[in-house]
Amino acid sequence: MAGYQTNLRLTLPLTCVILEVILIILFAVLVEYDHETDAKLWHKHLLQHNDSNYNNDFYYRYPSFQDVHVMIFVGFGFLMTFLQRYGFSSVAFNFLIAAFALQWATLMQGFFHGMHGGKIHIGVESMINADFCTGSVLISFGALLGKTSPVQLLLMAVFEVTLFATNEYILLSILQAKDAGGSMTIHTFGAYFGLVVARVLYRPQLDKSKHKNCSVYHSDLFAMIGTIYLWMFWPSFNSAITAHGDDQHRTVMNTYYSLAACTLATFAMSSLVGPGGKLDMVHIQNAALAGGVAVGTAGEMMLTPFGSMAVGFLAGTISTLGYKFLSPVMEKKLKIQDTCGVHNLHGMPGILGAVVGAVTASLATREVYGDGMEDVFPEIYAGNFSASEQGVRQAISLAVTLGMALVGGVIVGFILKLPIYSGPPDTICFEDAIYWEVPGEMESQEELGTVMSEEVQKPLNS
Amino acid sequence: MAGYQTNLRLTLPLTCVILEVILIILFAVLVEYDHETDAKLWHKHLLQHNDSNYNNDFYYRYPSFQDVHVMIFVGFGFLMTFLQRYGFSSVAFNFLIAAFALQWATLMQGFFHGMHGGKIHIGVESMINADFCTGSVLISFGALLGKTSPVQLLLMAVFEVTLFATNEYILLSILQAKDAGGSMTIHTFGAYFGLVVARVLYRPQLDKSKHKNCSVYHSDLFAMIGTIYLWMFWPSFNSAITAHGDDQHRTVMNTYYSLAACTLATFAMSSLVGPGGKLDMVHIQNAALAGGVAVGTAGEMMLTPFGSMAVGFLAGTISTLGYKFLSPVMEKKLKIQDTCGVHNLHGMPGILGAVVGAVTASLATREVYGDGMEDVFPEIYAGNFSASEQGVRQAISLAVTLGMALVGGVIVGFILKLPIYSGPPDTICFEDAIYWEVPGEMESQEELGTVMSEEVQKPLNS
Amino acid sequence: MAGYQTNLRLTLPLTCVILEVILIILFAVLVEYDHETDAKLWHKHLLQHNDSNYNNDFYYRYPSFQDVHVMIFVGFGFLMTFLQRYGFSSVAFNFLIAAFALQWATLMQGFFHGMHGGKIHIGVESMINADFCTGSVLISFGALLGKTSPVQLLLMAVFEVTLFATNEYILLSILQAKDAGGSMTIHTFGAYFGLVVARVLYRPQLDKSKHKNCSVYHSDLFAMIGTIYLWMFWPSFNSAITAHGDDQHRTVMNTYYSLAACTLATFAMSSLVGPGGKLDMVHIQNAALAGGVAVGTAGEMMLTPFGSMAVGFLAGTISTLGYKFLSPVMEKKLKIQDTCGVHNLHGMPGILGAVVGAVTASLATREVYGDGMEDVFPEIYAGNFSASEQGVRQAISLAVTLGMALVGGVIVGFILKLPIYSGPPDTICFEDAIYWEVPGEMESQEELGTVMSEEVQKPLNS
């Protein structure tokens, strides 16, 4: 245990304060309200276009934003509380790095999405994009859960947000790929980036913390809060930044049916491979969500409801089998210790989603999309690409994403390996007490409770 | 215990896969995007009517849909986690049968609501209706909680959804009854159907599992998550498919005040009948919701705020007293083992709601409703019915619903009684371990946790 | 323990029934649907203005209302479940007094906001205002948590709602102050009112219940559900009743960034002052929310994103340090036993918010706000006030609020001190068993559970 310094007193406050001060300064210099949030500009717009306050985009994006926001903070946060003694860290470090990442993402994405006279303009759409980028960081966090300090996680977020914004720019602006729900930009990128970092941070003696790397009864129920919220709001996630009208409406429906089919596949597979036919909470908590990931790219396209269901069913199957058979192999052979199994929930289903997106795009015809083609595939509509070229560009985007994740993950992994971030030793991973004041032993308190309540029963009720 | 085969390995995967494959095939053959979700049709509509994307119904129904969705998956799911060792099954079987039922309901309701050239058209409104139908199945699940296998529940959903859609068609299309929030179609039907199934599946030796048919401290808190979400979003539930404008707005308000009054009645009655004046969590978790059920039919009508409050107050009173005095009698005399007390939460308040709806409808006048009569009572507005005829039709609808539930419940009960669905024996009901890999004993792990964290305190923090 | 009568059988049912009957009578006499919820009036409006149902304000306020509603019932309710044996009371008394307060607030605010021909008109905006007023009562509840009976709390709500509505009327209608998110009307008023009541109800022997006035592992996780929901939906809270268009949009963004910055400050400070650099759940659960309180007044103004972040950072810092250093002093020296530390979360940040609001208002210029000035500062726009006069009026509003809270708190405190409300003795505070039927001992049930599940493993799976 020599060399391990897990005291956060210096490292965490310093990191938080420095990062926040930099953010505030950069926001002061670079960030402005956009024309829908600025009092003067919006009222000028109202006058000039004889428009109505009811047409402010706020009313057509904010409910979606709030659903995404719930997924980021409750969904991801509680999904990771499944560990028996890591609930404080799961939900609170998720909270911390998300609160940082959304600010930093505003700047990075604003920079790439185009400055306006040297300024970044922000509104509800930039808030959704910032939450999306944050989601990617939280996926990577899932691979590292229990084995990293909050300082490492904040540092990872600094780099990952930057790489995310770069990759997103290459895909959406240079390659003109479509990826509204982020099968590639969010899920594939976040998962493989995190897995590579986990590989670099490989802990050969993690077995010593093995007895903590599992759930207890109530921690599994807390995790189900996360699962259910992710599942319910995934239609809002995939549709949050698609074009208004039929596009958002259709994306929601495709995702809804994909997830429903995925859930049946997950229960089927979990029972099929479980000892004695028993279901495994790990599968239900995670694999049932793969259907949302797998229609992240194609959800806005004319995938059809039954197409969505077929994709969802496949995703649930792959994901459950991945948890059962692939994860143990990856840990043993590839030395990738993937705490939450993000490879099964975000990695493989993300790639599936990218492939489904490429195929669906390459089959797009004017006959099916009508004038709606302009919203979904503006380049095909404009005659700049053929459908098959769009498909090829989607496929290239997947390759670029994987490349960025792998190279970026290696570099960031080595940066995070420096022994200066108050990380835990192998023997005390998955343990809140290392970073938290944990309330005293429950047993004795509960005994007291019982005694007290027996006292209460009698003398007072008359 | 002879004859009990609780292994799900064959039965559950087979059921899930067969059902999902049938669903995918039927969706492929029968289901199409409606004109608001189809790219081509919507853009044609935009051109032809010079309309705006902002007028896509998505923006006026989806927030309500998401609230309903939360009620179905979090509300019902967590409400049933009150049992000490059945939390996994409660929330996850709720998840499974809901994911199935919403797909199947899309087909059944689409079939009855009118096909378009042999096709079922789907959009946000069909999603809401599918969730509503699912709610009915989950109410029935409440009566059977802890005593059924997931295979039985899926099979029940197959039949119940079909009957629900038939009953709904008779009420809304043939009888021209109004029931936007489903006091009859959802609550009364779901409750009495479930109670009759529970009667047929009566378990004479259930006493042997009695020690598990109760809550522990934290399981009651998990259940309160369900309660509170149901309570908060009930206004959205009752208003989700009412007409736009004043109708949705008014339904929300009526439900809001009904629930508030119901809550005060519940606390009053619970303390009044509790030993030593003590409150009972079962009442708070359930009876406080009866106010939402009881304005399910009349909520869209001009019930007035104080009328809503009076109905809510009555519903909370009846429901709490039902839990205290009626449920034990029903179990002993009628042999109906109603795990969640759905008779008190959905059954009696549902009938109350139907009666309130019939009375309110029969009092409708043009003077009160003005031109708004067209939305609430189109047949009265068109001069086809008198108000009292509308009232009579509402009353007939209640009778039809009860008849359908009773007959349907008997038939389905006997189908579910076959010993081939991996159901639990009487001695091991209300127990997750029968279908789930349950995490090892908590005690020993927590001891380890304590030891570990003591270790942590000292050497690492320097 | 002589003289303590904690049996609720008479007091609670009587209080609930009397209050609800009065409410129903007053609603019957005084309350009417407004022109957007009344069938006749809305359809008349549609005809006269050739308007669309899609322009009913329901669609532009209800999603915000639902977010506020979640904060009131889940946010406040679960935030207070941190106590180890007071979870039932926390979430359920919160539920009870909120259900009462929102009805009573409808009347009180309706009375002050202006009657229409002797009638109070209600719609979605009055529902939001009622929930806001309820929030204030729940803040006061936080200071009294664990030491009061539900009868006392209901009585407090009766008085506090009345005082809240009076103070709100003085601030918004007489002084023409702006306070959309309620830094003054809700947070400052609720906190100081509650603190004064706590002072009057000082319990010298509360030490005897000390062992219960703390959390256990899972109770802290339940509390985090409350925290996260409050954090996520605070942007909706602050923007719920601001003007449509840029105002709501901007308020949301300012709050979003303020909270993000506040979170980083909270983690930094918590670790800095924690023993061994360890984080404290109390800080994360509470202080991370101070950023929402602190932009409650200025959030709708042109505070700029970086300005919001600076305010949030300051609020998180002050609040965390308050929990660490100020609360113990207040208890010892001032005899204020503030269970939830509402002084740190709502009191000081509320005052900060009022000051930030006054300063920001006094800096308002036509150049920055353009025509948007009319929505934010109608009196400055109309030329009735200068910006600095608006600032002065904001400052006076803070003083008035503090005065109302202090005087009102003293009076109400003494009323609540009468020994007739079934309050708990000093020795059994923070204990559910005094008012609740608490489920039996967990230990033995879990043992049974383990035994049973071992049985299950073997004979049944074949």
mmCIF file of C-alpha atoms in Angstrom, chain B residues 1 4-8 36 54-57 59-61 63-64 67 84-85 208 211-212 214-222 224-225 227-229 231-237 239 243-250 252-254 256-257 259-265 267-269 271-281 284 288-289 299 301-310 313 324 366-376 425 427-428 431 433-436 438 441-443 446 453 456-457 461, chain C residues 6-10 12-17 19-21 23-25 27-29 31-44 46-47 52-60 62-63 65-66 69-71 73-74 78 81 83-89 91-93 95-96 98-100 102-103 106 122-128 130-131 150 154 216 218-219 222 225 229 233 276 278 432-443 445-450 452-457 459-462:
data_model
loop_
_atom_site.group_PDB
_atom_site.id
_atom_site.type_symbol
_atom_site.label_atom_id
_atom_site.label_comp_id
_atom_site.label_asym_id
_atom_site.label_seq_id
_atom_site.Cartn_x
_atom_site.Cartn_y
_atom_site.Cartn_z
ATOM 1 C CA MET B 1 -44.174 -29.399 -3.086
ATOM 2 C CA TYR B 4 -43.943 -27.649 -8.576
ATOM 3 C CA GLN B 5 -41.487 -26.860 -11.257
ATOM 4 C CA THR B 6 -40.329 -23.303 -10.886
ATOM 5 C CA ASN B 7 -37.416 -23.373 -13.284
ATOM 6 C CA LEU B 8 -37.979 -20.734 -15.956
ATOM 7 C CA GLU B 36 -47.667 12.984 -38.253
ATOM 8 C CA TYR B 54 -44.759 23.396 -34.347
ATOM 9 C CA ASN B 55 -48.330 22.184 -34.857
ATOM 10 C CA ASN B 56 -47.349 18.535 -34.966
ATOM 11 C CA ASP B 57 -49.406 16.912 -32.223
ATOM 12 C CA TYR B 59 -45.677 18.886 -28.935
ATOM 13 C CA TYR B 60 -49.155 18.826 -27.377
ATOM 14 C CA ARG B 61 -49.240 15.184 -26.267
ATOM 15 C CA PRO B 63 -45.129 15.666 -22.274
ATOM 16 C CA SER B 64 -48.359 14.042 -21.059
ATOM 17 C CA ASP B 67 -45.765 11.490 -17.388
ATOM 18 C CA GLN B 84 -39.636 -7.245 1.903
ATOM 19 C CA ARG B 85 -38.198 -9.879 -0.437
ATOM 20 C CA LYS B 208 -47.232 -20.641 4.935
ATOM 21 C CA HIS B 211 -44.113 -14.105 7.089
ATOM 22 C CA LYS B 212 -42.950 -12.761 3.703
ATOM 23 C CA CYS B 214 -45.201 -7.779 4.570
ATOM 24 C CA SER B 215 -42.802 -4.935 4.325
ATOM 25 C CA VAL B 216 -39.522 -3.881 5.903
ATOM 26 C CA TYR B 217 -38.507 -0.328 6.635
ATOM 27 C CA HIS B 218 -36.668 0.473 3.428
ATOM 28 C CA SER B 219 -39.036 -1.474 1.186
ATOM 29 C CA ASP B 220 -41.786 0.872 2.340
ATOM 30 C CA LEU B 221 -39.668 3.832 1.306
ATOM 31 C CA PHE B 222 -39.086 2.345 -2.140
ATOM 32 C CA MET B 224 -43.342 5.579 -1.572
ATOM 33 C CA ILE B 225 -41.345 6.469 -4.696
ATOM 34 C CA THR B 227 -46.854 6.377 -4.723
ATOM 35 C CA ILE B 228 -45.545 9.890 -5.056
ATOM 36 C CA TYR B 229 -44.943 9.561 -8.804
ATOM 37 C CA TRP B 231 -49.870 10.996 -7.285
ATOM 38 C CA MET B 232 -47.965 13.785 -8.998
ATOM 39 C CA PHE B 233 -48.568 12.644 -12.553
ATOM 40 C CA TRP B 234 -52.192 11.544 -12.215
ATOM 41 C CA PRO B 235 -53.376 14.905 -13.567
ATOM 42 C CA SER B 236 -51.402 14.122 -16.732
ATOM 43 C CA PHE B 237 -52.886 10.645 -16.861
ATOM 44 C CA SER B 239 -55.893 14.555 -19.241
ATOM 45 C CA ALA B 243 -59.473 17.228 -26.271
ATOM 46 C CA HIS B 244 -56.930 20.026 -26.580
ATOM 47 C CA GLY B 245 -57.450 23.388 -24.930
ATOM 48 C CA ASP B 246 -59.744 23.877 -21.982
ATOM 49 C CA ASP B 247 -60.426 20.131 -21.720
ATOM 50 C CA GLN B 248 -56.866 19.084 -20.917
ATOM 51 C CA HIS B 249 -56.383 22.142 -18.761
ATOM 52 C CA ARG B 250 -59.557 21.533 -16.744
ATOM 53 C CA VAL B 252 -55.555 18.503 -14.848
ATOM 54 C CA MET B 253 -56.975 20.926 -12.333
ATOM 55 C CA ASN B 254 -59.846 18.722 -11.272
ATOM 56 C CA TYR B 256 -54.999 17.987 -8.797
ATOM 57 C CA TYR B 257 -57.608 19.134 -6.282
ATOM 58 C CA LEU B 259 -55.940 14.148 -5.060
ATOM 59 C CA ALA B 260 -55.108 16.850 -2.547
ATOM 60 C CA ALA B 261 -58.418 16.383 -0.736
ATOM 61 C CA CYS B 262 -58.056 12.611 -0.930
ATOM 62 C CA THR B 263 -54.696 12.805 0.803
ATOM 63 C CA LEU B 264 -56.131 14.610 3.814
ATOM 64 C CA ALA B 265 -58.967 12.088 4.053
ATOM 65 C CA PHE B 267 -54.345 10.543 6.759
ATOM 66 C CA ALA B 268 -57.467 11.263 8.813
ATOM 67 C CA MET B 269 -58.951 7.787 8.366
ATOM 68 C CA SER B 271 -55.028 7.527 12.117
ATOM 69 C CA LEU B 272 -58.641 7.127 13.186
ATOM 70 C CA VAL B 273 -58.661 3.364 12.642
ATOM 71 C CA GLY B 274 -55.005 2.620 13.476
ATOM 72 C CA PRO B 275 -53.987 0.991 16.770
ATOM 73 C CA GLY B 276 -53.009 3.772 19.128
ATOM 74 C CA GLY B 277 -53.918 6.339 16.498
ATOM 75 C CA LYS B 278 -50.861 5.372 14.486
ATOM 76 C CA LEU B 279 -50.685 5.828 10.745
ATOM 77 C CA ASP B 280 -50.282 2.858 8.426
ATOM 78 C CA MET B 281 -47.968 3.056 5.421
ATOM 79 C CA ILE B 284 -50.756 6.312 2.654
ATOM 80 C CA ALA B 288 -54.075 8.654 -1.146
ATOM 81 C CA LEU B 289 -54.235 7.827 -4.865
ATOM 82 C CA GLY B 299 -62.342 14.917 -14.663
ATOM 83 C CA MET B 301 -66.376 17.494 -17.329
ATOM 84 C CA MET B 302 -67.379 20.714 -15.588
ATOM 85 C CA LEU B 303 -67.111 18.987 -12.239
ATOM 86 C CA THR B 304 -65.979 22.247 -10.561
ATOM 87 C CA PRO B 305 -62.973 22.356 -8.224
ATOM 88 C CA PHE B 306 -64.999 21.864 -5.064
ATOM 89 C CA GLY B 307 -66.858 18.961 -6.679
ATOM 90 C CA SER B 308 -63.506 17.345 -7.424
ATOM 91 C CA MET B 309 -62.414 17.846 -3.859
ATOM 92 C CA ALA B 310 -65.586 16.310 -2.469
ATOM 93 C CA PHE B 313 -62.322 13.193 -0.065
ATOM 94 C CA LYS B 324 -58.793 -1.782 7.126
ATOM 95 C CA ARG B 366 -75.490 23.947 -22.811
ATOM 96 C CA GLU B 367 -75.552 26.844 -20.425
ATOM 97 C CA VAL B 368 -72.598 25.541 -18.458
ATOM 98 C CA TYR B 369 -70.516 24.077 -21.296
ATOM 99 C CA GLY B 370 -71.246 26.583 -24.065
ATOM 100 C CA ASP B 371 -69.619 25.535 -27.309
ATOM 101 C CA GLY B 372 -67.198 23.451 -25.275
ATOM 102 C CA MET B 373 -69.995 20.885 -25.175
ATOM 103 C CA GLU B 374 -68.804 19.659 -28.564
ATOM 104 C CA ASP B 375 -65.533 18.393 -27.149
ATOM 105 C CA VAL B 376 -66.867 16.868 -23.960
ATOM 106 C CA PRO B 425 -45.704 -23.279 -4.459
ATOM 107 C CA THR B 427 -44.871 -22.180 0.757
ATOM 108 C CA ILE B 428 -42.541 -19.950 -1.218
ATOM 109 C CA GLU B 431 -39.921 -14.538 -2.559
ATOM 110 C CA ALA B 433 -35.053 -16.118 -4.757
ATOM 111 C CA ILE B 434 -37.351 -18.451 -6.618
ATOM 112 C CA TYR B 435 -36.807 -16.656 -9.944
ATOM 113 C CA TRP B 436 -33.754 -14.505 -9.309
ATOM 114 C CA VAL B 438 -30.293 -12.912 -5.255
ATOM 115 C CA GLU B 441 -26.227 -12.472 2.617
ATOM 116 C CA MET B 442 -25.916 -8.859 3.460
ATOM 117 C CA GLU B 443 -24.857 -9.281 7.030
ATOM 118 C CA GLU B 446 -21.555 -5.532 5.695
ATOM 119 C CA SER B 453 -13.566 0.841 6.248
ATOM 120 C CA VAL B 456 -9.231 2.623 5.447
ATOM 121 C CA GLN B 457 -9.613 5.268 8.084
ATOM 122 C CA ASN B 461 -5.129 9.437 5.250
ATOM 123 C CA THR C 6 -48.510 11.488 21.293
ATOM 124 C CA ASN C 7 -51.614 9.614 20.268
ATOM 125 C CA LEU C 8 -52.957 11.134 17.070
ATOM 126 C CA ARG C 9 -56.309 9.389 17.067
ATOM 127 C CA LEU C 10 -58.311 12.463 17.976
ATOM 128 C CA LEU C 12 -55.062 14.342 13.456
ATOM 129 C CA PRO C 13 -58.423 13.149 12.078
ATOM 130 C CA LEU C 14 -60.160 16.165 13.557
ATOM 131 C CA THR C 15 -57.627 18.588 12.130
ATOM 132 C CA CYS C 16 -57.658 17.015 8.671
ATOM 133 C CA VAL C 17 -61.417 16.731 8.427
ATOM 134 C CA LEU C 19 -59.574 21.810 7.476
ATOM 135 C CA GLU C 20 -60.720 19.902 4.390
ATOM 136 C CA VAL C 21 -64.391 20.635 5.015
ATOM 137 C CA LEU C 23 -61.594 24.194 2.173
ATOM 138 C CA ILE C 24 -64.392 22.505 0.246
ATOM 139 C CA ILE C 25 -66.938 25.040 1.461
ATOM 140 C CA PHE C 27 -63.924 26.548 -2.802
ATOM 141 C CA ALA C 28 -67.629 26.055 -3.433
ATOM 142 C CA VAL C 29 -68.332 29.666 -2.584
ATOM 143 C CA VAL C 31 -63.462 29.465 -6.682
ATOM 144 C CA GLU C 32 -64.206 29.252 -10.403
ATOM 145 C CA TYR C 33 -62.403 27.958 -13.487
ATOM 146 C CA ASP C 34 -60.585 30.766 -15.272
ATOM 147 C CA HIS C 35 -61.216 31.552 -18.933
ATOM 148 C CA GLU C 36 -58.703 28.941 -20.086
ATOM 149 C CA THR C 37 -60.134 26.048 -18.091
ATOM 150 C CA ASP C 38 -63.822 26.851 -18.342
ATOM 151 C CA ALA C 39 -65.492 25.134 -21.299
ATOM 152 C CA LYS C 40 -67.818 27.978 -22.136
ATOM 153 C CA LEU C 41 -65.404 30.860 -21.630
ATOM 154 C CA TRP C 42 -62.542 29.281 -23.547
ATOM 155 C CA HIS C 43 -64.711 28.425 -26.521
ATOM 156 C CA LYS C 44 -66.115 31.937 -26.500
ATOM 157 C CA LEU C 46 -61.648 30.903 -29.388
ATOM 158 C CA LEU C 47 -64.490 32.274 -31.459
ATOM 159 C CA SER C 52 -56.353 28.010 -31.536
ATOM 160 C CA ASN C 53 -56.547 25.421 -28.789
ATOM 161 C CA TYR C 54 -52.776 25.131 -29.149
ATOM 162 C CA ASN C 55 -52.480 28.615 -27.671
ATOM 163 C CA ASN C 56 -54.080 27.633 -24.388
ATOM 164 C CA ASP C 57 -51.507 28.555 -21.766
ATOM 165 C CA PHE C 58 -51.666 24.990 -20.516
ATOM 166 C CA TYR C 59 -49.118 23.970 -23.155
ATOM 167 C CA TYR C 60 -46.661 26.670 -22.151
ATOM 168 C CA TYR C 62 -47.813 22.724 -17.551
ATOM 169 C CA PRO C 63 -44.422 21.046 -18.221
ATOM 170 C CA PHE C 65 -45.595 23.014 -13.356
ATOM 171 C CA GLN C 66 -44.947 19.275 -13.360
ATOM 172 C CA HIS C 69 -44.561 19.511 -8.555
ATOM 173 C CA VAL C 70 -41.818 16.862 -8.593
ATOM 174 C CA MET C 71 -39.580 19.182 -6.593
ATOM 175 C CA PHE C 73 -43.247 16.099 -3.455
ATOM 176 C CA VAL C 74 -40.185 14.044 -4.449
ATOM 177 C CA PHE C 78 -36.929 12.527 -0.179
ATOM 178 C CA THR C 81 -35.389 11.003 4.382
ATOM 179 C CA LEU C 83 -32.554 10.480 8.982
ATOM 180 C CA GLN C 84 -32.149 6.820 9.792
ATOM 181 C CA ARG C 85 -35.549 6.235 11.399
ATOM 182 C CA TYR C 86 -37.623 9.128 10.173
ATOM 183 C CA GLY C 87 -38.124 8.266 6.509
ATOM 184 C CA PHE C 88 -41.839 7.512 6.803
ATOM 185 C CA SER C 89 -42.539 10.797 8.525
ATOM 186 C CA VAL C 91 -41.783 11.766 2.991
ATOM 187 C CA ALA C 92 -45.354 11.338 4.258
ATOM 188 C CA PHE C 93 -45.715 14.446 6.424
ATOM 189 C CA PHE C 95 -46.934 14.825 1.412
ATOM 190 C CA LEU C 96 -49.668 15.695 3.891
ATOM 191 C CA ALA C 98 -48.100 19.941 0.860
ATOM 192 C CA ALA C 99 -51.502 18.502 -0.091
ATOM 193 C CA PHE C 100 -53.126 20.817 2.424
ATOM 194 C CA LEU C 102 -51.610 23.871 -2.019
ATOM 195 C CA GLN C 103 -55.353 24.066 -1.478
ATOM 196 C CA THR C 106 -55.039 28.702 -3.859
ATOM 197 C CA ILE C 122 -57.816 29.326 -11.207
ATOM 198 C CA GLY C 123 -55.701 27.714 -13.905
ATOM 199 C CA VAL C 124 -52.206 26.365 -14.414
ATOM 200 C CA GLU C 125 -50.557 29.576 -13.224
ATOM 201 C CA SER C 126 -52.421 29.536 -9.927
ATOM 202 C CA MET C 127 -51.392 25.895 -9.531
ATOM 203 C CA ILE C 128 -47.734 26.858 -9.930
ATOM 204 C CA ALA C 130 -49.800 27.344 -4.968
ATOM 205 C CA ASP C 131 -46.928 24.891 -5.287
ATOM 206 C CA PRO C 150 -48.315 16.355 11.865
ATOM 207 C CA LEU C 154 -50.730 21.465 9.517
ATOM 208 C CA VAL C 216 -27.521 5.408 7.785
ATOM 209 C CA HIS C 218 -29.237 3.717 2.559
ATOM 210 C CA SER C 219 -31.091 6.669 4.064
ATOM 211 C CA PHE C 222 -32.796 7.986 -0.524
ATOM 212 C CA ILE C 225 -33.004 11.113 -4.865
ATOM 213 C CA TYR C 229 -34.488 16.002 -8.507
ATOM 214 C CA PHE C 233 -35.662 20.787 -12.030
ATOM 215 C CA GLY C 276 -8.889 13.622 6.320
ATOM 216 C CA LYS C 278 -13.220 13.290 3.158
ATOM 217 C CA ASP C 432 -41.103 7.136 13.098
ATOM 218 C CA ALA C 433 -42.425 4.624 15.592
ATOM 219 C CA ILE C 434 -44.091 7.351 17.576
ATOM 220 C CA TYR C 435 -46.630 8.062 14.825
ATOM 221 C CA TRP C 436 -46.366 5.038 12.552
ATOM 222 C CA GLU C 437 -46.936 1.342 12.585
ATOM 223 C CA VAL C 438 -43.345 0.426 11.757
ATOM 224 C CA PRO C 439 -42.717 -3.012 10.211
ATOM 225 C CA GLY C 440 -41.175 -5.575 12.566
ATOM 226 C CA GLU C 441 -37.500 -6.179 13.062
ATOM 227 C CA MET C 442 -35.613 -6.594 9.861
ATOM 228 C CA GLU C 443 -32.899 -8.838 11.160
ATOM 229 C CA GLN C 445 -37.046 -11.441 8.737
ATOM 230 C CA GLU C 446 -33.898 -11.353 6.722
ATOM 231 C CA GLU C 447 -32.666 -14.442 8.433
ATOM 232 C CA LEU C 448 -35.884 -16.132 7.535
ATOM 233 C CA GLY C 449 -35.401 -14.846 4.022
ATOM 234 C CA THR C 450 -31.981 -16.379 3.811
ATOM 235 C CA MET C 452 -36.064 -19.744 2.759
ATOM 236 C CA SER C 453 -33.975 -18.867 -0.224
ATOM 237 C CA GLU C 454 -31.541 -21.623 0.561
ATOM 238 C CA GLU C 455 -34.457 -24.003 0.570
ATOM 239 C CA VAL C 456 -35.526 -22.585 -2.739
ATOM 240 C CA GLN C 457 -32.202 -23.087 -4.427
ATOM 241 C CA PRO C 459 -35.497 -28.769 -4.525
ATOM 242 C CA LEU C 460 -37.324 -26.656 -7.045
ATOM 243 C CA ASN C 461 -34.852 -26.254 -9.830
ATOM 244 C CA SER C 462 -34.667 -29.467 -11.697
#
